[in-house]
């Protein structure tokens, strides 16, 4: 999966800590104490994985009760979602501390951490959509796309500048995650109707708490996107030192070109949920939103790998072409190109879900295996340190 230059690049990769917000510094005391509760044998990536699996599980439970993002869940489900997200956020903060505590720090740890963050972004949005009862339509799609594109742009900026901007110094990832925890807890305490209630003051048109939340989400992500793009376009040609640049190709035109795959995915996703397949989307919204989310995750993960391996970013449009066929299959009859869909549209959608998940898992597993073999480490196990005495025995 990875060539020699890529493996040499990631072996030479040096982690750079990002900026911290006030809340990060406050919670750092809690995280420092919490990491002492972890067994010393527990690998940092296992810490990340446990948090990720728990959060994914709580989201699946919630979607079981609210598959159309409009059903009212039992109170305990909202509490479970809040606890699951808080647990994930805590474990995500502990993995780096566990790596330093056990002496098991490696470039694979950061790669695995960011990869899990990308996947969890999709699950977080779906869970919040269910809690806020956004229903089907554009709202869950807009929320998912804005968050996913913002995540991609953060990785894209780091690729071109060597610096990742995940906030403005006051509001960052931690604040965003704890805001979602509060979203679930408010529904648990005040009832599911809290987020569907209209604002208690006069407005030109009905506005619910959910509308305010989604509006704030999109607005904040637009501002972050503006910052990401501005930073890349204003970056000096030598913003990244030569030893950190490796084999990456950096230029303004190329940077803009790398936004095209995300733009194509956004357009195709919009056509998918708003076109002839809209009825199926209304009946099975997760079947449509999940593969779109994984498409964003795939591109983000490839950008992360390219940056850490110091290699050119290749978008791999193989995830876009089958998606285009799904759109063609749905639109063909309505525009007169086909007499009927080549295959039932719901089957085409289901097959695309399987395809995109398998492509992503194949890519991730291949990258992880190559790095583990090259660095002579394990993914979920801390390799015993061999002393010089043991080597000579």
Coordinates of C-alpha atoms in Angstrom, one line a residue:
X1 CA 0.0 0.0 0.0
X2 CA 2.9 2.4 0.9
X3 CA 6.1 2.7 -1.1
X4 CA 9.6 2.9 0.3
X5 CA 9.7 6.8 0.2
X6 CA 6.4 6.9 2.1
X7 CA 7.6 4.6 4.8
X8 CA 10.9 6.5 5.1
X9 CA 8.9 9.7 5.3
X10 CA 6.6 8.5 8.2
X11 CA 9.6 7.1 10.0
X12 CA 11.2 10.5 10.0
X13 CA 7.9 12.3 10.9
X14 CA 8.1 14.5 14.0
X15 CA 4.9 15.3 15.9
X16 CA 4.1 19.0 16.5
X17 CA 1.6 19.8 19.2
X18 CA -1.2 22.1 18.2
X19 CA -2.5 25.1 20.1
X20 CA -4.5 24.6 23.3
X21 CA -7.7 26.3 24.4
X22 CA -8.5 27.4 28.0
X23 CA -10.7 24.4 28.4
X24 CA -7.9 22.1 27.2
X25 CA -5.7 23.4 29.9
X26 CA -8.4 23.0 32.5
X27 CA -9.2 19.5 31.5
X28 CA -5.6 18.5 31.3
X29 CA -5.5 18.0 35.1
X30 CA -8.4 15.5 34.7
X31 CA -6.7 13.8 31.8
X32 CA -3.4 13.6 33.6
X33 CA -5.0 11.9 36.6
X34 CA -7.2 9.6 34.5
X35 CA -4.3 8.2 32.5
X36 CA -2.9 6.7 35.7
X37 CA -6.0 4.5 35.9
X38 CA -5.0 2.8 32.6
X39 CA -3.0 -0.5 32.8
X40 CA 0.6 0.1 31.9
X41 CA 0.4 -2.7 29.4
X42 CA -2.4 -1.0 27.4
X43 CA -1.2 0.2 24.0
X44 CA -2.0 3.8 23.2
X45 CA -3.8 2.8 20.0
X46 CA -5.9 0.4 22.0
X47 CA -7.0 3.3 24.2
X48 CA -8.1 5.2 21.0
X49 CA -9.9 2.1 19.6
X50 CA -11.8 1.4 22.8
X51 CA -13.1 5.0 23.0
X52 CA -14.0 4.9 19.3
X53 CA -15.9 1.6 19.5
X54 CA -17.8 2.8 22.6
X55 CA -18.9 6.0 20.9
X56 CA -19.9 4.1 17.7
X57 CA -21.9 1.6 19.8
X58 CA -23.9 4.4 21.5
X59 CA -24.6 6.0 18.2
X60 CA -25.9 2.7 16.7
X61 CA -28.2 2.3 19.8
X62 CA -29.6 5.8 19.3
X63 CA -30.1 5.2 15.5
X64 CA -32.0 2.0 16.4
X65 CA -34.5 4.2 18.3
X66 CA -34.4 7.1 15.9
X67 CA -33.7 5.8 12.4
X68 CA -35.4 8.7 10.7
X69 CA -33.9 11.4 12.9
X70 CA -37.4 12.4 14.0
X71 CA -38.4 9.8 16.7
X72 CA -38.3 10.5 20.4
X73 CA -35.8 8.2 22.2
X74 CA -36.0 7.0 25.8
X75 CA -34.3 9.4 28.2
X76 CA -31.6 6.8 28.9
X77 CA -30.5 6.8 25.3
X78 CA -29.7 10.5 25.4
X79 CA -27.7 10.0 28.6
X80 CA -25.9 7.0 27.0
X81 CA -25.0 9.1 23.9
X82 CA -23.7 11.9 26.2
X83 CA -21.6 9.4 28.2
X84 CA -20.4 7.6 25.1
X85 CA -19.2 10.8 23.5
X86 CA -17.6 12.0 26.7
X87 CA -15.8 8.7 27.2
X88 CA -14.5 8.8 23.6
X89 CA -13.4 12.4 24.1
X90 CA -11.5 11.4 27.2
X91 CA -9.9 8.4 25.7
X92 CA -8.9 10.5 22.7
X93 CA -7.1 12.8 25.1
X94 CA -5.5 10.0 27.0
X95 CA -3.9 8.1 24.1
X96 CA -1.0 10.5 23.7
X97 CA -0.4 10.6 27.4
X98 CA -0.4 6.8 27.5
X99 CA 2.1 6.7 24.7
X100 CA 4.5 8.9 26.6
X101 CA 3.8 7.1 29.8
X102 CA 4.7 3.7 28.3
X103 CA 7.4 4.9 25.9
X104 CA 5.4 3.7 23.0
X105 CA 5.1 6.9 21.0
X106 CA 5.2 6.4 17.2
X107 CA 4.0 8.1 14.0
X108 CA 1.4 5.4 13.7
X109 CA -0.2 6.6 16.9
X110 CA -1.0 10.0 15.5
X111 CA -2.1 8.5 12.2
X112 CA -4.4 6.1 14.0
X113 CA -5.8 8.8 16.3
X114 CA -6.6 11.2 13.4
X115 CA -8.1 8.4 11.4
X116 CA -10.5 7.4 14.3
X117 CA -11.3 11.1 14.7
X118 CA -12.4 11.3 11.0
X119 CA -14.7 8.3 11.4
X120 CA -16.1 9.5 14.7
X121 CA -17.0 12.8 13.1
X122 CA -19.6 11.0 11.0
X123 CA -21.0 9.1 14.0
X124 CA -21.1 12.3 16.1
X125 CA -23.2 14.2 13.5
X126 CA -25.6 11.3 13.0
X127 CA -26.1 11.0 16.8
X128 CA -26.6 14.7 17.3
X129 CA -29.1 14.7 14.3
X130 CA -31.1 12.0 16.1
X131 CA -31.1 13.9 19.4
X132 CA -32.2 17.2 17.8
X133 CA -34.8 15.4 15.7
X134 CA -33.8 17.2 12.5
X135 CA -35.8 14.8 10.4
X136 CA -34.8 13.8 6.8
X137 CA -34.1 16.4 4.2
X138 CA -31.3 18.8 3.8
X139 CA -30.6 19.6 7.4
X140 CA -28.7 16.4 8.4
X141 CA -26.9 16.4 5.1
X142 CA -25.8 20.0 5.5
X143 CA -24.6 19.3 9.0
X144 CA -22.7 16.3 8.0
X145 CA -21.1 18.0 5.0
X146 CA -20.1 21.1 6.8
X147 CA -18.4 19.2 9.6
X148 CA -16.7 16.7 7.3
X149 CA -15.4 19.4 4.9
X150 CA -14.1 21.4 7.8
X151 CA -12.2 18.3 9.0
X152 CA -10.8 17.7 5.5
X153 CA -9.7 21.4 5.2
X154 CA -7.8 21.2 8.5
X155 CA -5.8 18.2 7.2
X156 CA -5.3 20.0 3.9
X157 CA -4.0 23.1 5.5
X158 CA -1.5 21.0 7.6
X159 CA -0.3 19.3 4.4
X160 CA 0.5 22.6 2.8
X161 CA 1.7 24.6 5.8
X162 CA 2.8 22.1 8.4
X163 CA 0.4 23.6 10.8
X164 CA -3.1 22.3 11.7
X165 CA -5.8 24.9 12.7
X166 CA -8.6 23.2 14.6
X167 CA -10.0 26.2 16.2
X168 CA -9.5 29.9 16.9
X169 CA -7.7 29.6 20.2
X170 CA -10.9 30.0 22.2
X171 CA -13.2 27.3 20.7
X172 CA -11.6 24.1 19.4
X173 CA -12.2 20.4 19.2
X174 CA -12.7 19.9 22.9
X175 CA -15.3 22.6 23.1
X176 CA -17.1 21.2 20.1
X177 CA -17.2 17.7 21.5
X178 CA -18.4 18.9 24.9
X179 CA -21.1 21.1 23.2
X180 CA -22.4 17.9 21.6
X181 CA -22.4 16.2 25.0
X182 CA -24.5 19.1 26.3
X183 CA -26.9 18.7 23.3
X184 CA -27.6 15.1 24.4
X185 CA -27.9 16.1 28.1
X186 CA -30.3 18.9 27.5
X187 CA -32.6 16.5 25.6
X188 CA -32.3 14.1 28.6
X189 CA -33.1 16.7 31.2
X190 CA -35.7 18.8 29.5
X191 CA -37.1 16.3 27.1
X192 CA -36.7 15.6 23.4
X193 CA -39.0 18.6 22.7
X194 CA -36.3 21.0 23.9
X195 CA -34.6 21.0 20.5
X196 CA -37.8 21.1 18.4
X197 CA -39.3 24.0 20.4
X198 CA -39.5 27.4 18.7
X199 CA -37.6 30.4 20.1
X200 CA -39.5 32.1 22.9
X201 CA -39.5 35.5 21.1
X202 CA -41.0 36.7 17.8
X203 CA -39.2 36.0 14.6
X204 CA -40.1 36.7 10.9
X205 CA -40.6 32.9 10.5
X206 CA -40.7 29.9 12.8
X207 CA -37.2 29.1 14.2
X208 CA -36.5 26.1 16.4
X209 CA -33.5 25.5 18.7
X210 CA -32.3 22.9 16.2
X211 CA -32.3 25.6 13.5
X212 CA -30.2 27.8 15.7
X213 CA -27.8 25.0 16.4
X214 CA -27.4 24.0 12.8
X215 CA -27.0 27.6 11.7
X216 CA -24.3 28.1 14.3
X217 CA -22.6 24.9 13.2
X218 CA -22.5 25.8 9.5
X219 CA -21.5 29.4 10.2
X220 CA -18.6 28.3 12.4
X221 CA -17.4 25.8 9.8
X222 CA -17.6 28.4 7.1
X223 CA -15.4 30.7 9.1
X224 CA -13.0 27.9 9.8
X225 CA -12.9 27.0 6.1
X226 CA -12.2 30.6 5.2
X227 CA -9.3 30.5 7.7
X228 CA -7.9 27.3 6.3
X229 CA -8.1 28.4 2.7
X230 CA -6.6 31.9 3.5
X231 CA -3.7 30.3 5.5
X232 CA -2.8 28.0 2.5
X233 CA -3.1 30.8 -0.1
X234 CA -1.0 33.2 2.0
X235 CA 1.6 30.6 3.0
X236 CA 5.2 31.4 1.8
X237 CA 6.6 28.9 -0.7
X238 CA 9.2 27.8 1.9
X239 CA 6.6 27.6 4.8
X240 CA 7.6 23.9 5.3
X241 CA 11.3 23.3 5.9
X242 CA 13.0 21.1 3.3
X243 CA 13.5 18.2 5.7
X244 CA 9.8 18.2 6.6
X245 CA 8.7 18.6 3.0
X246 CA 10.0 15.3 1.9
X247 CA 8.5 14.2 -1.4
X248 CA 5.3 16.3 -1.1
X249 CA 4.3 18.6 -4.0
X250 CA 3.4 22.0 -2.7
X251 CA 1.9 24.8 -4.9
X252 CA -1.1 27.1 -4.8
X253 CA -2.7 25.7 -8.0
X254 CA -2.2 22.1 -6.7
X255 CA -3.7 23.0 -3.4
X256 CA -6.8 24.3 -5.1
X257 CA -6.9 21.3 -7.3
X258 CA -7.0 19.1 -4.2
X259 CA -10.4 20.6 -3.3
X260 CA -12.0 19.3 -6.4
X261 CA -12.7 15.7 -5.1
X262 CA -14.5 17.1 -2.0
X263 CA -16.5 19.5 -4.3
X264 CA -17.5 16.6 -6.5
X265 CA -18.6 14.5 -3.5
X266 CA -20.6 17.4 -2.2
X267 CA -22.4 17.9 -5.6
X268 CA -23.1 14.2 -6.1
X269 CA -24.3 13.8 -2.5
X270 CA -26.7 16.7 -3.1
X271 CA -28.0 15.2 -6.3
X272 CA -28.5 11.9 -4.6
X273 CA -30.6 13.0 -1.7
X274 CA -32.6 15.6 -3.6
X275 CA -33.3 13.7 -6.8
X276 CA -35.4 10.7 -7.9
X277 CA -34.0 8.7 -5.0
X278 CA -35.4 11.1 -2.4
X279 CA -38.2 8.7 -1.4
X280 CA -35.6 6.0 -0.5
X281 CA -33.6 8.7 1.3
X282 CA -36.7 9.6 3.4
X283 CA -37.2 5.9 4.3
X284 CA -33.5 5.0 4.9
X285 CA -31.6 8.3 5.6
X286 CA -28.7 6.5 7.3
X287 CA -28.2 4.4 4.2
X288 CA -27.5 7.6 2.2
X289 CA -25.7 9.8 4.7
X290 CA -23.3 7.1 6.0
X291 CA -21.6 6.4 2.7
X292 CA -21.3 10.1 1.9
X293 CA -19.7 10.6 5.3
X294 CA -17.3 7.7 4.7
X295 CA -16.4 9.2 1.4
X296 CA -15.3 12.4 3.2
X297 CA -13.4 10.3 5.7
X298 CA -11.6 8.4 2.9
X299 CA -10.3 11.6 1.4
X300 CA -9.4 13.1 4.8
X301 CA -7.5 9.9 5.8
X302 CA -5.6 9.9 2.5
X303 CA -4.6 13.5 3.2
X304 CA -3.4 12.6 6.7
X305 CA -1.4 9.7 5.3
X306 CA 0.1 11.9 2.6
X307 CA 1.2 14.6 5.0
X308 CA 2.7 12.2 7.6
X309 CA 4.5 10.1 4.9
X310 CA 5.6 13.3 3.1
X311 CA 4.3 12.1 -0.3
X312 CA 2.1 13.7 -3.0
X313 CA -1.6 13.5 -2.3
X314 CA -3.6 11.4 -4.7
X315 CA -7.3 11.7 -4.3
X316 CA -8.1 8.2 -5.7
X317 CA -11.4 9.0 -7.5
X318 CA -12.3 5.3 -7.4
X319 CA -14.7 6.1 -4.7
X320 CA -16.3 8.8 -6.9
X321 CA -16.8 6.9 -10.1
X322 CA -19.1 4.2 -8.5
X323 CA -21.0 7.0 -6.8
X324 CA -21.5 8.6 -10.2
X325 CA -23.0 5.3 -11.4
X326 CA -25.4 5.3 -8.5
X327 CA -26.5 8.9 -9.5
X328 CA -26.8 7.9 -13.2
X329 CA -28.8 4.8 -12.3
X330 CA -31.3 7.0 -10.3
X331 CA -31.5 9.9 -12.7
X332 CA -31.4 8.0 -16.0
X333 CA -35.1 7.3 -16.3
X334 CA -36.2 10.8 -15.3
X335 CA -34.0 12.4 -18.0
X336 CA -34.9 9.9 -20.7
X337 CA -31.5 8.2 -20.9
X338 CA -32.8 4.9 -19.4
X339 CA -36.2 3.3 -19.6
X340 CA -35.8 2.2 -16.0
X341 CA -33.0 2.0 -13.5
X342 CA -30.3 -0.6 -14.5
X343 CA -30.7 -2.1 -11.0
X344 CA -33.2 -1.2 -8.2
X345 CA -32.1 2.1 -6.8
X346 CA -32.2 0.9 -3.2
X347 CA -30.0 -2.0 -4.1
X348 CA -27.5 0.3 -5.9
X349 CA -27.4 2.4 -2.7
X350 CA -26.8 -0.6 -0.5
X351 CA -24.1 -1.9 -2.8
X352 CA -22.3 1.5 -2.7
X353 CA -22.4 1.4 1.1
X354 CA -20.6 -2.0 1.1
X355 CA -18.2 -0.8 -1.6
X356 CA -17.1 2.4 0.1
X357 CA -16.7 0.7 3.5
X358 CA -14.6 -2.1 2.0
X359 CA -12.4 0.4 0.0
X360 CA -11.8 2.4 3.2
X361 CA -11.0 -0.6 5.3
X362 CA -8.7 -2.0 2.7
X363 CA -6.8 1.2 2.5
X364 CA -6.5 1.7 6.3
X365 CA -5.6 -1.9 7.0
X366 CA -2.9 -1.9 4.2
X367 CA -1.4 1.4 5.5
X368 CA -1.4 0.2 9.1
X369 CA 0.2 -3.2 8.2
X370 CA 2.9 -1.5 6.1
X371 CA 3.8 0.9 8.9
X372 CA 3.8 -1.7 11.6
X373 CA 6.1 -3.9 9.5
X374 CA 8.5 -1.1 8.6
X375 CA 8.7 0.3 12.2
X376 CA 8.7 -3.2 13.7
X377 CA 5.8 -2.4 16.1
X378 CA 2.3 -3.7 16.8
X379 CA -0.9 -1.8 16.5
X380 CA -2.7 -2.8 19.7
X381 CA 0.2 -4.2 21.7
X382 CA 3.3 -2.6 23.2
X383 CA 6.3 -4.5 21.9
X384 CA 8.7 -5.5 24.7
X385 CA 12.0 -3.6 24.7
X386 CA 14.9 -5.9 23.9
X387 CA 18.1 -5.0 25.8
X388 CA 21.6 -5.3 24.4
X389 CA 22.3 -8.2 26.7
X390 CA 19.2 -10.1 25.4
X391 CA 20.3 -9.4 21.8
X392 CA 23.7 -11.1 22.3
X393 CA 22.3 -14.2 24.0

